[in-house]
Structure formats: structure tokens, C-alpha cells
């Protein structure tokens, strides 16, 4: 199971992005500043935006799921229960999972952005897919919800999960770190070595590395372990 | 074309010319062919094709009922092409400059700001539509009559939220009416040539229109 980007180039107006590399089974982080092209790359890997040149090969990938940055774009149901059903999920289970018990008849658009994001992520991750592309999954979530999401992602080991985010505080463990800089996707490698070549890591990780306490990975647990290391 | 003043003026004259006569439409299309990037200026081909198909159906119905459908279809499609070119050449902020240049810091600023917000809303709406289409594909739901209702509801709702956010932002920044802006425009030699070239188009269109009114119009003959 792998996704290979063979020297692809994506152009949208004045913006262009080139990417080359292979995403194997595991959890991948694609980082980059706002406007660096993360969402564009996610659309391209999902097959929703053809590259101008180069090819994308998906071997062993039967099903793909893309979670767009704004959960509103995914809404097709007139009620929260209908929305769960549209994802092929059982409404009561999903609503209980994301703390929205009793909201079956509430319009998804009447939920707060954070509530809708929780509902959306619960629906997306409830179904098995070979390739998950999650665009800014942490946006609109509070810290507690971000931790819950990280726990959920930790169980996604049998497929390829690519998280596109500029989140700086709460992150899960990653198998590989990628970084978009100046319109190019760079493979920074696997942690902990990747942390040394990562040009824009979260500030806390940068400080720990500067203090000679490089964490093994970038999850909260790894950061705490590194910070408390004597 | 860089100068928004010439672009808007040219588009207005060309649209009028295309609307009033078939010869005007032909001349306007010729101008479009010479002075614009033609089909490259079409950012969303699907929308243009959709609009053209709709016009073609109406034209066919008109042709069957009173025989003027083909003329109508050609004239409206040329107007659509000019509109698409105008939208494709848009750069954020230029309507604000145009408004202030035309009508000053108060009325001009307000009208320009409204035009800017309208264009930004249109761009956001089209982006939302793209994302919604992707979401429907991911869920394997056809975007048919039943699917259009929630999609339409969502688009309207997101637009209203954006309008509220914009209003709050303007209020927070102390906006009441008008604003200070020194309008600036870049005018190339090609802009001037293209701008002057709409005059023959207008002349051809009005000549045929006047000819139609005085010599061909059964309605006017009846009045006289």
C-alpha cells in the first residue's frame, strides 16, 4: 500500500507546487505555512485536481477519503442524524462519540464550527479507508478535542493517513514528516532525525532541540518526556 | 488589459453594441478575438458552457415561436464572452479605485466597496461550489435535484455568514461612510488602442440599429 508522487507539478493561477516522493503505510505530517499549498496537494493526491505534469501512482489503494478544511462543505444532510447516515454511519453511535447526544434533529449548520468539525471527523474516521487525507483536522477544535483526535489517529496504523496542517501545539506521533517550502514538497524523513532537518517545527520543539533535548517524536507525550529529561 | 476604467468602459460599449444588433455582436466578437486572451480568460469553462447551453435552448424556442432566436442567441453569447473576459481580468481592489475616481471619497468609495465585496463574494461562492462538488463526489451522492437543495441552502448560509462577518469587521474598524483613497491606475499603450477600438464597434452597431428602427421596423412604420 503506497502513494507515489512522480515529479508532479500543480499550477493554480500564479501559484505552483512541485512534489516528488512516496507515502507508505503509516501516519504522515505535511506541514507548511498558510497558503503554502497544503490543501491543493491534498486535493491532487485525492484525485480531485489533476497535476499539470507528472503522475500519481496509488498501489494497493482501494478507497480514499479526503476531509476538507471546512466541515460545512461536506454537509449534505438537513439534520445531524441525516448527516451521519449520509456517511454510512449509525447516528446515535456517532453523536454519542462526539458528545452531541440528543442533537439528532438539529441542523448540522446550526451546530457551532467546533461541534460540526467533531461530528465530521467522527463520521470520516468511522469508515475504513486505505488512504485518509485530512486537511487541517485540528482547526476549530479545543485542546481536549485535539488530544482526543490524536488518540483516534494513533489507532490508524493499517492504512496511509496524511495530515496536512500548520498546527503548532497538539500533534500525534508521526511516521514521516514532510514540509512545503517555496512551492516544493520536501521529505524531512522519520522522527527523531526529521526534527533536525525540519525548517519550521513548532516553537516548543525548536526550543527543546536548541536545549539539546530533542524529542523522539512530536506527540505531547514525547515532548513532555524530552522536556523532563535530565 | 490593465486599466480597469478602460476595461469597464469597453465592456459596457461592447455589451451594448452586441445587444442592439447582430452586426454589433459580430464586431464585438471580432474585438474580443483581437484584444483579449480569448478562451484563456475563461476560468470556469463549465459555467460558461452551462450558461451557453441555457441560452441555446431559449434561442431555439424563440426561433420556433417568432423566428428571431438565432440572432438573440448569438448576441447574448457574445455578451457572456465579454462578461467572462471582464470577470477574468479582475484584480482585487480595483473597483474601489474606480469608484473613488468616478464619484469621490464618499459615494464613490461606498459604491466601490460594495462592488469589491460583491466580487469577493462571487469568488468565494464559486470556491465553495467547487468544494461542495468534491464533497458530493466523496460521498458518492449525485448533485441532482434532491442534492441541490442542501447544497443551495449551504451556499446561501455561508454567504450570509460571510456578509455578517464583513459587516462586523467594518463596524469594528470604525467604518461609517466613505473613506480616503488615492486612486491609481496602470495604463498600457495596448489599453489605449483597445479602448479606442471599441468606437468602430459602437458605430457599426448603432448604424445598423438606426437603420433597423427607421427602415425595417414594422412597429415604427405602424406608429408613423
Short mmCIF file of N, CA and C in Angstrom, two decimals, chain A residues 64-212:
data_model
loop_
_atom_site.label_atom_id
_atom_site.label_comp_id
_atom_site.label_asym_id
_atom_site.label_seq_id
_atom_site.Cartn_x
_atom_site.Cartn_y
_atom_site.Cartn_z
N UNK A 64 -10.31 5.92 -0.96
CA UNK A 64 -9.66 7.17 -0.48
C UNK A 64 -10.71 8.06 0.16
N UNK A 65 -10.34 8.71 1.25
CA UNK A 65 -11.25 9.69 1.85
C UNK A 65 -10.48 10.98 2.10
N UNK A 66 -11.08 12.07 1.65
CA UNK A 66 -10.49 13.39 1.85
C UNK A 66 -11.39 14.18 2.78
N UNK A 67 -10.82 14.73 3.84
CA UNK A 67 -11.57 15.62 4.73
C UNK A 67 -11.14 17.04 4.42
N UNK A 68 -12.09 17.84 3.92
CA UNK A 68 -11.77 19.23 3.57
C UNK A 68 -11.62 20.07 4.84
N UNK A 69 -10.93 21.19 4.69
CA UNK A 69 -10.65 22.03 5.86
C UNK A 69 -11.92 22.52 6.57
N UNK A 70 -12.90 22.97 5.78
CA UNK A 70 -14.12 23.50 6.39
C UNK A 70 -15.20 22.42 6.39
N UNK A 71 -15.64 21.99 7.57
CA UNK A 71 -16.61 20.87 7.62
C UNK A 71 -17.94 21.19 6.95
N UNK A 72 -18.28 22.49 6.85
CA UNK A 72 -19.56 22.88 6.22
C UNK A 72 -19.65 22.36 4.78
N UNK A 73 -18.51 22.33 4.10
CA UNK A 73 -18.54 21.91 2.69
C UNK A 73 -19.01 20.47 2.53
N UNK A 74 -18.87 19.67 3.58
CA UNK A 74 -19.26 18.26 3.48
C UNK A 74 -20.73 18.02 3.80
N UNK A 75 -21.41 19.04 4.31
CA UNK A 75 -22.78 18.82 4.81
C UNK A 75 -23.75 18.57 3.66
N UNK A 76 -24.43 17.43 3.74
CA UNK A 76 -25.46 17.10 2.74
C UNK A 76 -26.79 16.77 3.41
N UNK A 77 -26.75 16.55 4.72
CA UNK A 77 -27.98 16.20 5.45
C UNK A 77 -28.64 17.43 6.04
N UNK A 78 -29.97 17.37 6.17
CA UNK A 78 -30.70 18.51 6.75
C UNK A 78 -30.71 18.43 8.28
N UNK A 79 -30.43 17.25 8.83
CA UNK A 79 -30.31 17.10 10.29
C UNK A 79 -28.99 16.40 10.59
N UNK A 80 -28.57 16.45 11.86
CA UNK A 80 -27.32 15.79 12.25
C UNK A 80 -27.42 14.28 12.01
N UNK A 81 -28.60 13.71 12.29
CA UNK A 81 -28.78 12.27 12.06
C UNK A 81 -28.66 11.94 10.58
N UNK A 82 -29.28 12.76 9.73
CA UNK A 82 -29.18 12.56 8.27
C UNK A 82 -27.73 12.68 7.81
N UNK A 83 -27.02 13.61 8.42
CA UNK A 83 -25.62 13.82 8.05
C UNK A 83 -24.80 12.56 8.36
N UNK A 84 -25.04 11.96 9.54
CA UNK A 84 -24.34 10.72 9.90
C UNK A 84 -24.68 9.62 8.90
N UNK A 85 -25.96 9.51 8.57
CA UNK A 85 -26.40 8.47 7.64
C UNK A 85 -25.76 8.66 6.26
N UNK A 86 -25.60 9.94 5.85
CA UNK A 86 -25.01 10.20 4.53
C UNK A 86 -23.56 9.70 4.44
N UNK A 87 -22.92 9.54 5.60
CA UNK A 87 -21.55 8.99 5.64
C UNK A 87 -21.58 7.47 5.83
N UNK A 88 -22.78 6.90 5.91
CA UNK A 88 -22.90 5.46 6.14
C UNK A 88 -22.69 5.10 7.60
N UNK A 89 -22.93 6.05 8.51
CA UNK A 89 -22.71 5.82 9.94
C UNK A 89 -24.04 5.73 10.69
N UNK A 90 -24.00 5.06 11.82
CA UNK A 90 -25.19 4.94 12.65
C UNK A 90 -25.27 6.21 13.52
N UNK A 91 -26.34 7.02 13.37
CA UNK A 91 -26.37 8.35 14.02
C UNK A 91 -26.15 8.35 15.52
N UNK A 92 -26.87 7.49 16.26
CA UNK A 92 -26.76 7.53 17.73
C UNK A 92 -25.33 7.27 18.20
N UNK A 93 -24.67 6.31 17.55
CA UNK A 93 -23.29 5.97 17.94
C UNK A 93 -22.36 7.16 17.71
N UNK A 94 -22.47 7.76 16.52
CA UNK A 94 -21.58 8.87 16.17
C UNK A 94 -21.86 10.09 17.06
N UNK A 95 -23.14 10.40 17.24
CA UNK A 95 -23.48 11.59 18.04
C UNK A 95 -23.02 11.43 19.49
N UNK A 96 -23.12 10.20 20.00
CA UNK A 96 -22.64 9.94 21.36
C UNK A 96 -21.12 10.08 21.42
N UNK A 97 -20.46 9.59 20.38
CA UNK A 97 -19.00 9.62 20.31
C UNK A 97 -18.46 11.06 20.34
N UNK A 98 -19.19 11.96 19.69
CA UNK A 98 -18.68 13.34 19.66
C UNK A 98 -19.44 14.27 20.60
N UNK A 99 -20.09 13.68 21.60
CA UNK A 99 -20.73 14.49 22.64
C UNK A 99 -21.90 15.31 22.17
N UNK A 100 -22.63 14.80 21.19
CA UNK A 100 -23.79 15.55 20.67
C UNK A 100 -25.09 14.75 20.85
N UNK A 101 -25.16 14.06 21.97
CA UNK A 101 -26.38 13.30 22.27
C UNK A 101 -27.60 14.21 22.23
N UNK A 102 -28.68 13.71 21.63
CA UNK A 102 -29.92 14.48 21.59
C UNK A 102 -29.99 15.51 20.49
N UNK A 103 -28.94 15.59 19.67
CA UNK A 103 -28.93 16.57 18.57
C UNK A 103 -29.35 15.95 17.24
N UNK A 104 -30.00 14.79 17.31
CA UNK A 104 -30.36 14.09 16.06
C UNK A 104 -31.10 14.98 15.07
N UNK A 105 -32.01 15.79 15.59
CA UNK A 105 -32.84 16.60 14.68
C UNK A 105 -32.31 18.02 14.47
N UNK A 106 -31.16 18.31 15.06
CA UNK A 106 -30.56 19.65 14.88
C UNK A 106 -29.93 19.74 13.49
N UNK A 107 -30.10 20.89 12.86
CA UNK A 107 -29.45 21.08 11.56
C UNK A 107 -27.94 21.13 11.77
N UNK A 108 -27.17 20.44 10.93
CA UNK A 108 -25.70 20.48 11.10
C UNK A 108 -25.16 21.91 11.02
N UNK A 109 -25.86 22.75 10.26
CA UNK A 109 -25.39 24.13 10.11
C UNK A 109 -25.73 25.00 11.31
N UNK A 110 -26.59 24.45 12.21
CA UNK A 110 -26.91 25.19 13.44
C UNK A 110 -25.92 24.85 14.55
N UNK A 111 -25.09 23.83 14.31
CA UNK A 111 -24.06 23.48 15.30
C UNK A 111 -22.93 24.51 15.21
N UNK A 112 -22.17 24.62 16.30
CA UNK A 112 -21.01 25.52 16.24
C UNK A 112 -19.97 24.89 15.32
N UNK A 113 -19.01 25.70 14.85
CA UNK A 113 -17.97 25.17 13.96
C UNK A 113 -17.23 23.99 14.61
N UNK A 114 -16.94 24.13 15.93
CA UNK A 114 -16.22 23.08 16.65
C UNK A 114 -17.04 21.79 16.73
N UNK A 115 -18.33 21.95 17.01
CA UNK A 115 -19.21 20.77 17.10
C UNK A 115 -19.32 20.08 15.73
N UNK A 116 -19.46 20.90 14.71
CA UNK A 116 -19.58 20.34 13.35
C UNK A 116 -18.30 19.63 12.94
N UNK A 117 -17.16 20.20 13.33
CA UNK A 117 -15.88 19.58 13.00
C UNK A 117 -15.76 18.22 13.69
N UNK A 118 -16.17 18.18 14.95
CA UNK A 118 -16.14 16.91 15.70
C UNK A 118 -17.02 15.87 15.03
N UNK A 119 -18.22 16.29 14.67
CA UNK A 119 -19.17 15.38 14.01
C UNK A 119 -18.58 14.88 12.69
N UNK A 120 -18.01 15.82 11.94
CA UNK A 120 -17.45 15.49 10.63
C UNK A 120 -16.29 14.50 10.77
N UNK A 121 -15.36 14.77 11.69
CA UNK A 121 -14.20 13.88 11.86
C UNK A 121 -14.64 12.50 12.34
N UNK A 122 -15.63 12.48 13.23
CA UNK A 122 -16.13 11.18 13.73
C UNK A 122 -16.70 10.37 12.57
N UNK A 123 -17.44 11.01 11.69
CA UNK A 123 -18.02 10.32 10.53
C UNK A 123 -16.92 9.85 9.57
N UNK A 124 -15.97 10.73 9.29
CA UNK A 124 -14.89 10.41 8.34
C UNK A 124 -14.06 9.22 8.84
N UNK A 125 -13.68 9.28 10.12
CA UNK A 125 -12.78 8.24 10.64
C UNK A 125 -13.51 6.96 11.03
N UNK A 126 -14.84 6.99 11.02
CA UNK A 126 -15.60 5.81 11.40
C UNK A 126 -15.55 4.73 10.32
N UNK A 127 -15.37 5.16 9.08
CA UNK A 127 -15.34 4.19 7.98
C UNK A 127 -13.90 3.82 7.63
N UNK A 128 -13.68 2.52 7.29
CA UNK A 128 -12.31 2.13 6.92
C UNK A 128 -11.97 2.58 5.50
N UNK A 129 -10.83 3.20 5.35
CA UNK A 129 -10.34 3.58 4.02
C UNK A 129 -8.85 3.28 3.97
N UNK A 130 -8.34 3.02 2.78
CA UNK A 130 -6.90 2.75 2.65
C UNK A 130 -6.09 4.03 2.74
N UNK A 131 -6.68 5.12 2.26
CA UNK A 131 -5.95 6.39 2.26
C UNK A 131 -6.83 7.48 2.86
N UNK A 132 -6.36 8.06 3.94
CA UNK A 132 -7.05 9.20 4.56
C UNK A 132 -6.24 10.47 4.30
N UNK A 133 -6.89 11.48 3.78
CA UNK A 133 -6.23 12.77 3.58
C UNK A 133 -7.00 13.77 4.44
N UNK A 134 -6.38 14.26 5.48
CA UNK A 134 -7.08 15.14 6.43
C UNK A 134 -6.48 16.54 6.35
N UNK A 135 -7.28 17.45 5.80
CA UNK A 135 -6.81 18.83 5.63
C UNK A 135 -7.18 19.66 6.86
N UNK A 136 -6.19 20.12 7.57
CA UNK A 136 -6.37 20.91 8.80
C UNK A 136 -7.41 20.29 9.75
N UNK A 137 -7.19 19.06 10.18
CA UNK A 137 -8.19 18.42 11.06
C UNK A 137 -8.28 19.07 12.45
N UNK A 138 -7.24 19.82 12.84
CA UNK A 138 -7.24 20.41 14.19
C UNK A 138 -7.96 21.76 14.25
N UNK A 139 -8.25 22.35 13.10
CA UNK A 139 -8.86 23.68 13.14
C UNK A 139 -10.23 23.62 13.79
N UNK A 140 -10.55 24.60 14.58
CA UNK A 140 -11.84 24.73 15.31
C UNK A 140 -11.98 23.79 16.49
N UNK A 141 -10.97 22.96 16.77
CA UNK A 141 -11.07 22.06 17.93
C UNK A 141 -10.34 22.67 19.12
N UNK A 142 -10.90 22.47 20.33
CA UNK A 142 -10.16 22.94 21.51
C UNK A 142 -9.12 21.88 21.88
N UNK A 143 -8.28 22.19 22.88
CA UNK A 143 -7.15 21.31 23.21
C UNK A 143 -7.61 19.89 23.54
N UNK A 144 -8.66 19.80 24.34
CA UNK A 144 -9.15 18.48 24.75
C UNK A 144 -9.57 17.65 23.53
N UNK A 145 -10.25 18.31 22.60
CA UNK A 145 -10.70 17.61 21.38
C UNK A 145 -9.51 17.26 20.49
N UNK A 146 -8.50 18.11 20.50
CA UNK A 146 -7.30 17.80 19.70
C UNK A 146 -6.62 16.55 20.23
N UNK A 147 -6.54 16.45 21.58
CA UNK A 147 -5.93 15.25 22.19
C UNK A 147 -6.75 14.01 21.82
N UNK A 148 -8.08 14.14 21.88
CA UNK A 148 -8.95 13.00 21.55
C UNK A 148 -8.72 12.56 20.11
N UNK A 149 -8.56 13.55 19.22
CA UNK A 149 -8.32 13.25 17.81
C UNK A 149 -6.97 12.53 17.65
N UNK A 150 -5.95 12.99 18.41
CA UNK A 150 -4.62 12.36 18.33
C UNK A 150 -4.70 10.89 18.77
N UNK A 151 -5.51 10.63 19.80
CA UNK A 151 -5.67 9.25 20.28
C UNK A 151 -6.31 8.40 19.19
N UNK A 152 -7.30 8.98 18.53
CA UNK A 152 -8.01 8.27 17.45
C UNK A 152 -7.05 7.95 16.30
N UNK A 153 -6.22 8.92 15.97
CA UNK A 153 -5.27 8.75 14.86
C UNK A 153 -4.21 7.70 15.19
N UNK A 154 -3.86 7.60 16.47
CA UNK A 154 -2.84 6.63 16.89
C UNK A 154 -3.24 5.20 16.52
N UNK A 155 -4.55 4.95 16.37
CA UNK A 155 -5.03 3.61 16.02
C UNK A 155 -5.06 3.38 14.51
N UNK A 156 -4.77 4.45 13.75
CA UNK A 156 -4.79 4.33 12.28
C UNK A 156 -3.43 3.87 11.78
N UNK A 157 -3.14 2.61 11.99
CA UNK A 157 -1.80 2.11 11.63
C UNK A 157 -1.84 1.19 10.42
N UNK A 158 -3.04 0.76 10.04
CA UNK A 158 -3.10 -0.22 8.95
C UNK A 158 -3.36 0.43 7.59
N UNK A 159 -3.29 1.75 7.53
CA UNK A 159 -3.53 2.42 6.25
C UNK A 159 -2.57 3.62 6.11
N UNK A 160 -2.78 4.41 5.09
CA UNK A 160 -1.97 5.62 4.95
C UNK A 160 -2.83 6.80 5.40
N UNK A 161 -2.34 7.53 6.38
CA UNK A 161 -3.05 8.73 6.83
C UNK A 161 -2.11 9.92 6.63
N UNK A 162 -2.56 10.87 5.86
CA UNK A 162 -1.73 12.07 5.64
C UNK A 162 -2.47 13.27 6.24
N UNK A 163 -1.82 13.90 7.20
CA UNK A 163 -2.41 15.07 7.86
C UNK A 163 -1.72 16.33 7.34
N UNK A 164 -2.52 17.21 6.76
CA UNK A 164 -2.00 18.48 6.24
C UNK A 164 -2.36 19.55 7.26
N UNK A 165 -1.38 20.08 7.94
CA UNK A 165 -1.72 21.06 8.99
C UNK A 165 -0.57 22.01 9.30
N UNK A 166 -0.94 23.17 9.85
CA UNK A 166 0.09 24.06 10.39
C UNK A 166 -0.09 24.15 11.91
N UNK A 167 -0.79 23.15 12.48
CA UNK A 167 -0.96 23.09 13.93
C UNK A 167 0.41 23.12 14.63
N UNK A 168 0.49 23.89 15.71
CA UNK A 168 1.79 24.10 16.36
C UNK A 168 1.86 23.54 17.78
N UNK A 169 0.73 23.11 18.32
CA UNK A 169 0.80 22.69 19.73
C UNK A 169 0.49 21.22 19.95
N UNK A 170 -0.69 20.78 19.57
CA UNK A 170 -1.08 19.39 19.85
C UNK A 170 -1.01 18.57 18.56
N UNK A 171 -0.11 17.60 18.54
CA UNK A 171 0.05 16.76 17.35
C UNK A 171 0.19 15.30 17.75
N UNK A 172 -0.18 14.37 16.89
CA UNK A 172 0.03 12.96 17.22
C UNK A 172 1.44 12.51 16.85
N UNK A 173 1.74 11.24 17.09
CA UNK A 173 3.02 10.68 16.64
C UNK A 173 2.97 10.53 15.13
N UNK A 174 4.07 10.83 14.48
CA UNK A 174 4.11 10.68 13.02
C UNK A 174 5.19 9.70 12.61
N UNK A 175 4.93 9.01 11.49
CA UNK A 175 5.94 8.10 10.95
C UNK A 175 6.87 8.83 9.98
N UNK A 176 6.36 9.89 9.40
CA UNK A 176 7.20 10.65 8.46
C UNK A 176 6.76 12.11 8.43
N UNK A 177 7.72 12.99 8.28
CA UNK A 177 7.40 14.43 8.25
C UNK A 177 7.79 15.01 6.89
N UNK A 178 6.85 15.74 6.33
CA UNK A 178 7.06 16.42 5.05
C UNK A 178 6.85 17.91 5.28
N UNK A 179 7.48 18.72 4.46
CA UNK A 179 7.34 20.16 4.64
C UNK A 179 7.27 20.85 3.28
N UNK A 180 6.30 21.74 3.14
CA UNK A 180 6.20 22.51 1.89
C UNK A 180 6.88 23.86 2.12
N UNK A 181 7.87 24.13 1.29
CA UNK A 181 8.60 25.40 1.39
C UNK A 181 8.85 25.93 -0.01
N UNK A 182 8.52 27.18 -0.22
CA UNK A 182 8.75 27.84 -1.51
C UNK A 182 8.23 27.03 -2.69
N UNK A 183 7.06 26.47 -2.52
CA UNK A 183 6.42 25.74 -3.63
C UNK A 183 6.99 24.36 -3.90
N UNK A 184 7.75 23.81 -2.95
CA UNK A 184 8.32 22.47 -3.14
C UNK A 184 8.02 21.62 -1.91
N UNK A 185 7.60 20.38 -2.14
CA UNK A 185 7.37 19.45 -1.03
C UNK A 185 8.69 18.75 -0.70
N UNK A 186 9.13 18.90 0.55
CA UNK A 186 10.39 18.29 0.99
C UNK A 186 10.11 17.13 1.93
N UNK A 187 10.80 16.03 1.72
CA UNK A 187 10.69 14.88 2.61
C UNK A 187 11.73 15.07 3.72
N UNK A 188 11.28 15.34 4.96
CA UNK A 188 12.23 15.56 6.07
C UNK A 188 12.63 14.25 6.74
N UNK A 189 11.99 13.14 6.37
CA UNK A 189 12.37 11.84 6.91
C UNK A 189 11.54 11.43 8.10
N UNK A 190 12.09 10.48 8.87
CA UNK A 190 11.35 9.93 10.02
C UNK A 190 11.88 10.53 11.33
N UNK A 191 10.98 10.76 12.30
CA UNK A 191 11.45 11.27 13.59
C UNK A 191 12.29 10.19 14.31
N UNK A 192 13.26 10.52 15.10
CA UNK A 192 13.60 11.89 15.53
C UNK A 192 14.54 12.64 14.57
N UNK A 193 15.15 11.91 13.59
CA UNK A 193 16.11 12.60 12.69
C UNK A 193 15.44 13.74 11.93
N UNK A 194 14.16 13.51 11.58
CA UNK A 194 13.44 14.51 10.78
C UNK A 194 13.35 15.86 11.49
N UNK A 195 13.35 15.84 12.81
CA UNK A 195 13.19 17.09 13.57
C UNK A 195 14.37 18.04 13.36
N UNK A 196 15.53 17.46 13.01
CA UNK A 196 16.72 18.30 12.83
C UNK A 196 16.73 18.98 11.46
N UNK A 197 16.06 18.34 10.49
CA UNK A 197 16.05 18.93 9.13
C UNK A 197 14.75 19.69 8.85
N UNK A 198 13.83 19.62 9.80
CA UNK A 198 12.53 20.31 9.66
C UNK A 198 12.78 21.81 9.88
N UNK A 199 12.57 22.61 8.85
CA UNK A 199 12.92 24.04 8.93
C UNK A 199 11.99 24.86 9.81
N UNK A 200 10.71 24.49 9.83
CA UNK A 200 9.76 25.26 10.65
C UNK A 200 9.00 24.36 11.61
N UNK A 201 9.69 23.78 12.57
CA UNK A 201 8.97 22.94 13.54
C UNK A 201 8.20 23.82 14.52
N UNK A 202 7.25 23.24 15.27
CA UNK A 202 6.56 24.04 16.30
C UNK A 202 7.59 24.66 17.26
N UNK A 203 7.32 25.88 17.78
CA UNK A 203 8.31 26.59 18.61
C UNK A 203 8.84 25.77 19.79
N UNK A 204 7.96 25.00 20.42
CA UNK A 204 8.38 24.22 21.59
C UNK A 204 9.44 23.18 21.20
N UNK A 205 9.20 22.54 20.06
CA UNK A 205 10.17 21.53 19.59
C UNK A 205 11.49 22.21 19.24
N UNK A 206 11.39 23.38 18.64
CA UNK A 206 12.60 24.14 18.28
C UNK A 206 13.42 24.45 19.53
N UNK A 207 12.72 24.87 20.59
CA UNK A 207 13.40 25.22 21.85
C UNK A 207 14.06 23.99 22.47
N UNK A 208 13.35 22.86 22.44
CA UNK A 208 13.89 21.62 23.02
C UNK A 208 15.14 21.17 22.27
N UNK A 209 15.09 21.29 20.94
CA UNK A 209 16.27 20.90 20.13
C UNK A 209 17.44 21.83 20.46
N UNK A 210 17.13 23.12 20.58
CA UNK A 210 18.19 24.09 20.90
C UNK A 210 18.80 23.80 22.27
N UNK A 211 17.97 23.26 23.16
CA UNK A 211 18.47 22.96 24.52
C UNK A 211 19.12 21.57 24.58
N UNK A 212 19.23 20.93 23.42
CA UNK A 212 19.86 19.61 23.36
C UNK A 212 18.98 18.49 23.88
#
